[in-house]
mmCIF file of C-alpha atoms in Angstrom:
data_model
loop_
_atom_site.group_PDB
_atom_site.id
_atom_site.type_symbol
_atom_site.label_atom_id
_atom_site.label_comp_id
_atom_site.label_asym_id
_atom_site.label_seq_id
_atom_site.Cartn_x
_atom_site.Cartn_y
_atom_site.Cartn_z
ATOM 1 C CA UNK A 1 -32.839 -116.647 -52.368
ATOM 2 C CA UNK A 2 -30.715 -115.188 -49.578
ATOM 3 C CA UNK A 3 -27.193 -116.605 -49.988
ATOM 4 C CA UNK A 4 -25.351 -116.129 -46.691
ATOM 5 C CA UNK A 5 -21.618 -116.777 -46.529
ATOM 6 C CA UNK A 6 -20.552 -117.888 -43.063
ATOM 7 C CA UNK A 7 -17.571 -116.627 -41.068
ATOM 8 C CA UNK A 8 -15.873 -120.023 -41.357
ATOM 9 C CA UNK A 9 -12.077 -119.798 -41.308
ATOM 10 C CA UNK A 10 -11.731 -116.162 -40.162
ATOM 11 C CA UNK A 11 -8.648 -116.980 -38.067
ATOM 12 C CA UNK A 12 -7.167 -118.947 -40.963
ATOM 13 C CA UNK A 13 -7.572 -115.945 -43.277
ATOM 14 C CA UNK A 14 -5.936 -113.681 -40.693
ATOM 15 C CA UNK A 15 -2.880 -115.927 -41.041
ATOM 16 C CA UNK A 16 -2.803 -115.328 -44.789
ATOM 17 C CA UNK A 17 -4.482 -118.457 -46.181
ATOM 18 C CA UNK A 18 -7.848 -118.250 -47.951
ATOM 19 C CA UNK A 19 -10.381 -120.471 -46.159
ATOM 20 C CA UNK A 20 -12.943 -122.686 -47.866
ATOM 21 C CA UNK A 21 -16.107 -120.732 -48.676
ATOM 22 C CA UNK A 22 -19.220 -121.921 -46.852
ATOM 23 C CA UNK A 23 -22.754 -120.689 -47.556
ATOM 24 C CA UNK A 24 -26.181 -121.183 -46.031
ATOM 25 C CA UNK A 25 -29.089 -120.461 -48.341
ATOM 26 C CA UNK A 26 -32.608 -119.406 -47.363
ATOM 27 C CA UNK A 27 -35.699 -118.459 -49.307
ATOM 28 C CA UNK A 28 -36.196 -114.695 -49.560
ATOM 29 C CA UNK A 29 -38.673 -111.996 -50.477
ATOM 30 C CA UNK A 30 -38.488 -108.192 -50.584
ATOM 31 C CA UNK A 31 -40.087 -107.812 -47.142
ATOM 32 C CA UNK A 32 -36.845 -109.090 -45.575
ATOM 33 C CA UNK A 33 -34.868 -106.000 -46.629
ATOM 34 C CA UNK A 34 -34.764 -102.295 -45.864
ATOM 35 C CA UNK A 35 -33.043 -99.197 -47.252
ATOM 36 C CA UNK A 36 -32.193 -101.097 -50.418
ATOM 37 C CA UNK A 37 -29.241 -103.019 -49.014
ATOM 38 C CA UNK A 38 -29.857 -104.126 -45.399
ATOM 39 C CA UNK A 39 -31.167 -107.520 -44.333
ATOM 40 C CA UNK A 40 -33.576 -107.312 -41.400
ATOM 41 C CA UNK A 41 -32.969 -109.378 -38.260
ATOM 42 C CA UNK A 42 -35.967 -111.514 -39.204
ATOM 43 C CA UNK A 43 -34.449 -112.082 -42.620
ATOM 44 C CA UNK A 44 -31.091 -113.176 -41.212
ATOM 45 C CA UNK A 45 -32.862 -115.496 -38.766
ATOM 46 C CA UNK A 46 -34.950 -117.227 -41.422
ATOM 47 C CA UNK A 47 -34.232 -120.956 -41.625
ATOM 48 C CA UNK A 48 -31.912 -122.185 -44.361
ATOM 49 C CA UNK A 49 -33.003 -124.745 -46.930
ATOM 50 C CA UNK A 50 -29.631 -125.417 -48.593
ATOM 51 C CA UNK A 51 -25.982 -125.645 -47.587
ATOM 52 C CA UNK A 52 -22.907 -125.129 -49.795
ATOM 53 C CA UNK A 53 -19.250 -125.847 -49.076
ATOM 54 C CA UNK A 54 -16.230 -125.319 -51.300
ATOM 55 C CA UNK A 55 -13.995 -128.321 -51.905
ATOM 56 C CA UNK A 56 -10.516 -127.188 -52.907
ATOM 57 C CA UNK A 57 -6.840 -127.789 -52.240
ATOM 58 C CA UNK A 58 -5.177 -125.952 -49.362
ATOM 59 C CA UNK A 59 -2.101 -125.531 -51.575
ATOM 60 C CA UNK A 60 -4.161 -123.851 -54.314
ATOM 61 C CA UNK A 61 -5.902 -121.548 -51.830
ATOM 62 C CA UNK A 62 -2.524 -120.504 -50.447
ATOM 63 C CA UNK A 63 -0.490 -120.204 -53.665
ATOM 64 C CA UNK A 64 -3.105 -119.502 -56.380
ATOM 65 C CA UNK A 65 -5.978 -117.967 -54.424
ATOM 66 C CA UNK A 66 -7.551 -115.870 -57.173
ATOM 67 C CA UNK A 67 -7.412 -118.564 -59.846
ATOM 68 C CA UNK A 68 -7.859 -121.699 -57.775
ATOM 69 C CA UNK A 69 -10.027 -124.582 -58.984
ATOM 70 C CA UNK A 70 -12.828 -125.720 -56.696
ATOM 71 C CA UNK A 71 -16.026 -127.707 -56.468
ATOM 72 C CA UNK A 72 -18.881 -125.937 -54.685
ATOM 73 C CA UNK A 73 -21.144 -128.710 -53.428
ATOM 74 C CA UNK A 74 -24.755 -127.769 -52.598
ATOM 75 C CA UNK A 75 -26.883 -130.053 -50.433
ATOM 76 C CA UNK A 76 -30.255 -130.057 -48.708
ATOM 77 C CA UNK A 77 -30.672 -128.657 -45.211
ATOM 78 C CA UNK A 78 -28.918 -126.024 -43.134
ATOM 79 C CA UNK A 79 -25.849 -128.094 -42.279
ATOM 80 C CA UNK A 80 -23.405 -130.408 -44.008
ATOM 81 C CA UNK A 81 -24.418 -134.021 -44.629
ATOM 82 C CA UNK A 82 -27.674 -133.497 -46.524
ATOM 83 C CA UNK A 83 -28.637 -135.030 -49.844
ATOM 84 C CA UNK A 84 -26.624 -133.541 -52.695
ATOM 85 C CA UNK A 85 -28.526 -131.189 -55.009
ATOM 86 C CA UNK A 86 -26.005 -129.737 -57.452
ATOM 87 C CA UNK A 87 -22.283 -129.095 -57.824
ATOM 88 C CA UNK A 88 -20.573 -126.047 -59.316
ATOM 89 C CA UNK A 89 -17.181 -126.901 -60.736
ATOM 90 C CA UNK A 90 -14.608 -124.185 -61.440
ATOM 91 C CA UNK A 91 -11.461 -125.156 -63.371
ATOM 92 C CA UNK A 92 -8.089 -123.532 -62.762
ATOM 93 C CA UNK A 93 -7.943 -120.062 -64.324
ATOM 94 C CA UNK A 94 -6.061 -116.803 -64.375
ATOM 95 C CA UNK A 95 -7.019 -114.121 -61.830
ATOM 96 C CA UNK A 96 -8.757 -110.952 -63.015
ATOM 97 C CA UNK A 97 -5.602 -108.870 -62.612
ATOM 98 C CA UNK A 98 -1.851 -109.378 -62.576
ATOM 99 C CA UNK A 99 0.828 -107.014 -61.259
ATOM 100 C CA UNK A 100 3.889 -105.786 -63.148
ATOM 101 C CA UNK A 101 6.662 -104.656 -60.796
ATOM 102 C CA UNK A 102 8.358 -101.337 -61.613
ATOM 103 C CA UNK A 103 10.943 -99.194 -59.844
ATOM 104 C CA UNK A 104 8.108 -96.984 -58.565
ATOM 105 C CA UNK A 105 5.936 -99.809 -57.324
ATOM 106 C CA UNK A 106 3.657 -102.152 -59.236
ATOM 107 C CA UNK A 107 1.103 -101.677 -62.004
ATOM 108 C CA UNK A 108 -2.069 -103.764 -62.035
ATOM 109 C CA UNK A 109 -3.186 -104.933 -65.470
ATOM 110 C CA UNK A 110 -6.335 -106.900 -66.384
ATOM 111 C CA UNK A 111 -6.220 -110.457 -67.675
ATOM 112 C CA UNK A 112 -8.445 -111.060 -70.689
ATOM 113 C CA UNK A 113 -7.956 -114.779 -71.292
ATOM 114 C CA UNK A 114 -8.590 -117.924 -69.244
ATOM 115 C CA UNK A 115 -10.846 -115.915 -66.929
ATOM 116 C CA UNK A 116 -12.855 -117.620 -64.169
ATOM 117 C CA UNK A 117 -15.816 -119.745 -65.231
ATOM 118 C CA UNK A 118 -18.014 -122.223 -63.445
ATOM 119 C CA UNK A 119 -19.977 -125.261 -64.715
ATOM 120 C CA UNK A 120 -23.230 -126.621 -63.296
ATOM 121 C CA UNK A 121 -22.986 -130.358 -62.642
ATOM 122 C CA UNK A 122 -24.826 -133.265 -61.073
ATOM 123 C CA UNK A 123 -23.732 -134.214 -57.544
ATOM 124 C CA UNK A 124 -22.154 -137.479 -58.712
ATOM 125 C CA UNK A 125 -18.583 -138.759 -58.713
ATOM 126 C CA UNK A 126 -18.070 -137.718 -62.347
ATOM 127 C CA UNK A 127 -19.563 -134.205 -61.904
ATOM 128 C CA UNK A 128 -21.677 -134.757 -65.029
ATOM 129 C CA UNK A 129 -22.376 -131.360 -66.594
ATOM 130 C CA UNK A 130 -25.941 -130.060 -66.828
ATOM 131 C CA UNK A 131 -25.220 -127.472 -69.528
ATOM 132 C CA UNK A 132 -25.240 -124.278 -67.453
ATOM 133 C CA UNK A 133 -22.025 -122.229 -67.457
ATOM 134 C CA UNK A 134 -21.176 -118.915 -65.801
ATOM 135 C CA UNK A 135 -18.112 -116.915 -66.793
ATOM 136 C CA UNK A 136 -16.499 -113.550 -66.169
ATOM 137 C CA UNK A 137 -16.351 -111.271 -69.234
ATOM 138 C CA UNK A 138 -13.505 -108.974 -70.242
ATOM 139 C CA UNK A 139 -14.361 -106.184 -72.692
ATOM 140 C CA UNK A 140 -13.408 -102.593 -73.450
ATOM 141 C CA UNK A 141 -15.180 -101.268 -70.323
ATOM 142 C CA UNK A 142 -12.754 -102.697 -67.782
ATOM 143 C CA UNK A 143 -14.102 -100.747 -64.792
ATOM 144 C CA UNK A 144 -17.518 -102.425 -64.995
ATOM 145 C CA UNK A 145 -17.624 -106.077 -63.841
ATOM 146 C CA UNK A 146 -19.742 -108.303 -66.085
ATOM 147 C CA UNK A 147 -20.631 -111.974 -66.083
ATOM 148 C CA UNK A 148 -22.425 -114.191 -68.587
ATOM 149 C CA UNK A 149 -24.711 -117.144 -67.947
ATOM 150 C CA UNK A 150 -25.136 -119.601 -70.835
ATOM 151 C CA UNK A 151 -26.744 -122.977 -71.427
ATOM 152 C CA UNK A 152 -25.181 -125.476 -73.836
ATOM 153 C CA UNK A 153 -23.095 -122.675 -75.328
ATOM 154 C CA UNK A 154 -26.017 -120.282 -75.873
ATOM 155 C CA UNK A 155 -25.829 -117.014 -73.865
ATOM 156 C CA UNK A 156 -28.962 -116.513 -71.741
ATOM 157 C CA UNK A 157 -28.158 -113.547 -69.472
ATOM 158 C CA UNK A 158 -25.530 -110.843 -69.044
ATOM 159 C CA UNK A 159 -25.180 -109.779 -65.409
ATOM 160 C CA UNK A 160 -23.884 -106.273 -64.807
ATOM 161 C CA UNK A 161 -24.686 -103.113 -62.803
ATOM 162 C CA UNK A 162 -26.331 -99.989 -64.178
ATOM 163 C CA UNK A 163 -23.736 -97.923 -66.034
ATOM 164 C CA UNK A 164 -23.136 -94.354 -67.205
ATOM 165 C CA UNK A 165 -20.683 -92.525 -69.510
ATOM 166 C CA UNK A 166 -21.432 -94.844 -72.395
ATOM 167 C CA UNK A 167 -21.020 -97.977 -70.291
ATOM 168 C CA UNK A 168 -17.569 -97.028 -68.986
ATOM 169 C CA UNK A 169 -18.486 -96.548 -65.296
ATOM 170 C CA UNK A 170 -20.927 -97.844 -62.703
ATOM 171 C CA UNK A 171 -23.793 -95.388 -62.275
ATOM 172 C CA UNK A 172 -24.073 -93.802 -58.817
ATOM 173 C CA UNK A 173 -26.950 -92.157 -56.959
ATOM 174 C CA UNK A 174 -25.767 -89.931 -54.107
ATOM 175 C CA UNK A 175 -29.203 -89.820 -52.472
ATOM 176 C CA UNK A 176 -29.891 -93.550 -52.283
ATOM 177 C CA UNK A 177 -26.294 -94.777 -52.145
ATOM 178 C CA UNK A 178 -26.844 -97.020 -55.157
ATOM 179 C CA UNK A 179 -23.577 -97.598 -56.999
ATOM 180 C CA UNK A 180 -21.508 -96.648 -53.952
ATOM 181 C CA UNK A 181 -22.980 -98.120 -50.755
ATOM 182 C CA UNK A 182 -24.486 -101.048 -52.651
ATOM 183 C CA UNK A 183 -24.281 -102.215 -56.284
ATOM 184 C CA UNK A 184 -27.154 -104.248 -57.728
ATOM 185 C CA UNK A 185 -26.172 -106.529 -60.622
ATOM 186 C CA UNK A 186 -29.071 -106.732 -63.088
ATOM 187 C CA UNK A 187 -29.923 -109.334 -65.720
ATOM 188 C CA UNK A 188 -29.715 -108.174 -69.350
ATOM 189 C CA UNK A 189 -30.448 -109.776 -72.707
ATOM 190 C CA UNK A 190 -27.191 -110.915 -74.324
ATOM 191 C CA UNK A 191 -27.847 -109.589 -77.827
ATOM 192 C CA UNK A 192 -29.627 -106.283 -77.305
ATOM 193 C CA UNK A 193 -28.365 -105.509 -73.801
ATOM 194 C CA UNK A 194 -31.924 -104.659 -72.749
ATOM 195 C CA UNK A 195 -32.785 -104.800 -69.055
ATOM 196 C CA UNK A 196 -34.820 -107.871 -68.097
ATOM 197 C CA UNK A 197 -37.898 -107.453 -65.922
ATOM 198 C CA UNK A 198 -38.542 -103.743 -66.410
ATOM 199 C CA UNK A 199 -38.240 -100.790 -68.753
ATOM 200 C CA UNK A 200 -35.638 -98.923 -66.677
ATOM 201 C CA UNK A 201 -33.471 -99.289 -63.599
ATOM 202 C CA UNK A 202 -35.861 -97.277 -61.409
ATOM 203 C CA UNK A 203 -38.471 -100.048 -61.544
ATOM 204 C CA UNK A 204 -39.011 -101.843 -58.250
ATOM 205 C CA UNK A 205 -38.159 -105.481 -57.558
ATOM 206 C CA UNK A 206 -36.134 -106.088 -60.690
ATOM 207 C CA UNK A 207 -34.494 -109.513 -61.108
ATOM 208 C CA UNK A 208 -30.962 -109.102 -59.817
ATOM 209 C CA UNK A 209 -28.104 -110.262 -57.617
ATOM 210 C CA UNK A 210 -27.235 -107.768 -54.885
ATOM 211 C CA UNK A 211 -24.701 -107.824 -52.071
ATOM 212 C CA UNK A 212 -26.518 -107.034 -48.840
ATOM 213 C CA UNK A 213 -25.481 -105.565 -45.483
ATOM 214 C CA UNK A 214 -25.759 -108.397 -42.943
ATOM 215 C CA UNK A 215 -24.893 -106.626 -39.713
ATOM 216 C CA UNK A 216 -21.941 -104.822 -38.143
ATOM 217 C CA UNK A 217 -20.267 -107.939 -36.746
ATOM 218 C CA UNK A 218 -20.215 -109.859 -40.012
ATOM 219 C CA UNK A 219 -19.303 -106.903 -42.228
ATOM 220 C CA UNK A 220 -16.547 -105.481 -40.042
ATOM 221 C CA UNK A 221 -15.029 -108.639 -38.562
ATOM 222 C CA UNK A 222 -14.923 -110.907 -41.615
ATOM 223 C CA UNK A 223 -14.816 -111.000 -45.411
ATOM 224 C CA UNK A 224 -18.035 -113.068 -45.516
ATOM 225 C CA UNK A 225 -20.701 -111.668 -47.852
ATOM 226 C CA UNK A 226 -24.476 -111.999 -48.106
ATOM 227 C CA UNK A 227 -26.294 -111.901 -51.445
ATOM 228 C CA UNK A 228 -29.865 -111.498 -52.557
ATOM 229 C CA UNK A 229 -30.748 -113.516 -55.674
ATOM 230 C CA UNK A 230 -34.029 -112.635 -57.350
ATOM 231 C CA UNK A 231 -34.695 -114.786 -60.421
ATOM 232 C CA UNK A 232 -36.018 -113.527 -63.757
ATOM 233 C CA UNK A 233 -39.483 -114.814 -64.622
ATOM 234 C CA UNK A 234 -39.794 -118.136 -66.389
ATOM 235 C CA UNK A 235 -36.748 -119.872 -64.896
ATOM 236 C CA UNK A 236 -37.023 -123.650 -64.541
ATOM 237 C CA UNK A 237 -35.255 -125.629 -61.820
ATOM 238 C CA UNK A 238 -32.069 -126.192 -63.863
ATOM 239 C CA UNK A 239 -31.747 -122.504 -64.702
ATOM 240 C CA UNK A 240 -32.366 -121.472 -61.105
ATOM 241 C CA UNK A 241 -29.573 -123.817 -60.073
ATOM 242 C CA UNK A 242 -27.297 -122.285 -62.697
ATOM 243 C CA UNK A 243 -28.014 -118.766 -61.446
ATOM 244 C CA UNK A 244 -27.112 -119.826 -57.916
ATOM 245 C CA UNK A 245 -23.756 -120.805 -59.401
ATOM 246 C CA UNK A 246 -23.591 -117.385 -61.054
ATOM 247 C CA UNK A 247 -23.974 -115.872 -57.566
ATOM 248 C CA UNK A 248 -21.031 -117.910 -56.303
ATOM 249 C CA UNK A 249 -18.907 -116.781 -59.262
ATOM 250 C CA UNK A 250 -19.887 -113.140 -58.672
ATOM 251 C CA UNK A 251 -18.676 -113.477 -55.084
ATOM 252 C CA UNK A 252 -15.438 -115.146 -56.199
ATOM 253 C CA UNK A 253 -14.556 -112.623 -58.900
ATOM 254 C CA UNK A 254 -15.906 -109.304 -57.617
ATOM 255 C CA UNK A 255 -16.210 -109.503 -53.843
ATOM 256 C CA UNK A 256 -13.552 -112.009 -52.723
ATOM 257 C CA UNK A 257 -10.752 -109.412 -52.763
ATOM 258 C CA UNK A 258 -9.890 -110.009 -56.430
ATOM 259 C CA UNK A 259 -10.364 -106.347 -57.239
ATOM 260 C CA UNK A 260 -8.410 -105.189 -54.201
ATOM 261 C CA UNK A 261 -5.470 -103.145 -55.459
ATOM 262 C CA UNK A 262 -3.456 -104.224 -52.438
ATOM 263 C CA UNK A 263 -3.179 -107.653 -54.055
#
């Protein structure tokens, strides 16, 4: 899937209030991309099959942006008003980091409890859970963002980038730009940590979630992001829905300014 966040609410965000996140979702394949991280014009123009809009309180977005609760409602079609498909419900949480003021400025420290998580639910009034849960993980390697996808309490995948230095840092490739210009997040087995879909990270077309370059206008004039979601083999419809929710949580925790030291 190609998960395209729209530029909805750019003026609102310029005034200091986080806007509701809106996404349009299209089917994708590797022919729609070039240089490892760019979406082609044909790829960006491909028709959307799903639409997602965040439902959240304006007060929470203004006062508790990085820990706000929300309900991401996914429906059929390219615009709002289609038949509901699935909801992703995030309860109120702590942000990833908190700041301690000192006489020389502030010190950012990581939070390691009540971190963001997101539940997969039916699109009904009660938001009946389907069993899939995505959550951000805090461990000893604080510089490497990691997320877990589980079903009914059983871990299924660990999502993280390729690492180096014993897992302490994100691995970089100066020639390709991987790890610097773009950072693919790969699926790993929860117990062994083995890469899913290939024997090493150099294999082509590995299952992953990757932030893509969507054009100069969108990248430079907004905070809207575009993601490529390639599923691991053997995923049923419920798991595919859960991994779409994992993509939304990755955007919320890693790319929605939560790791911006200015905050």
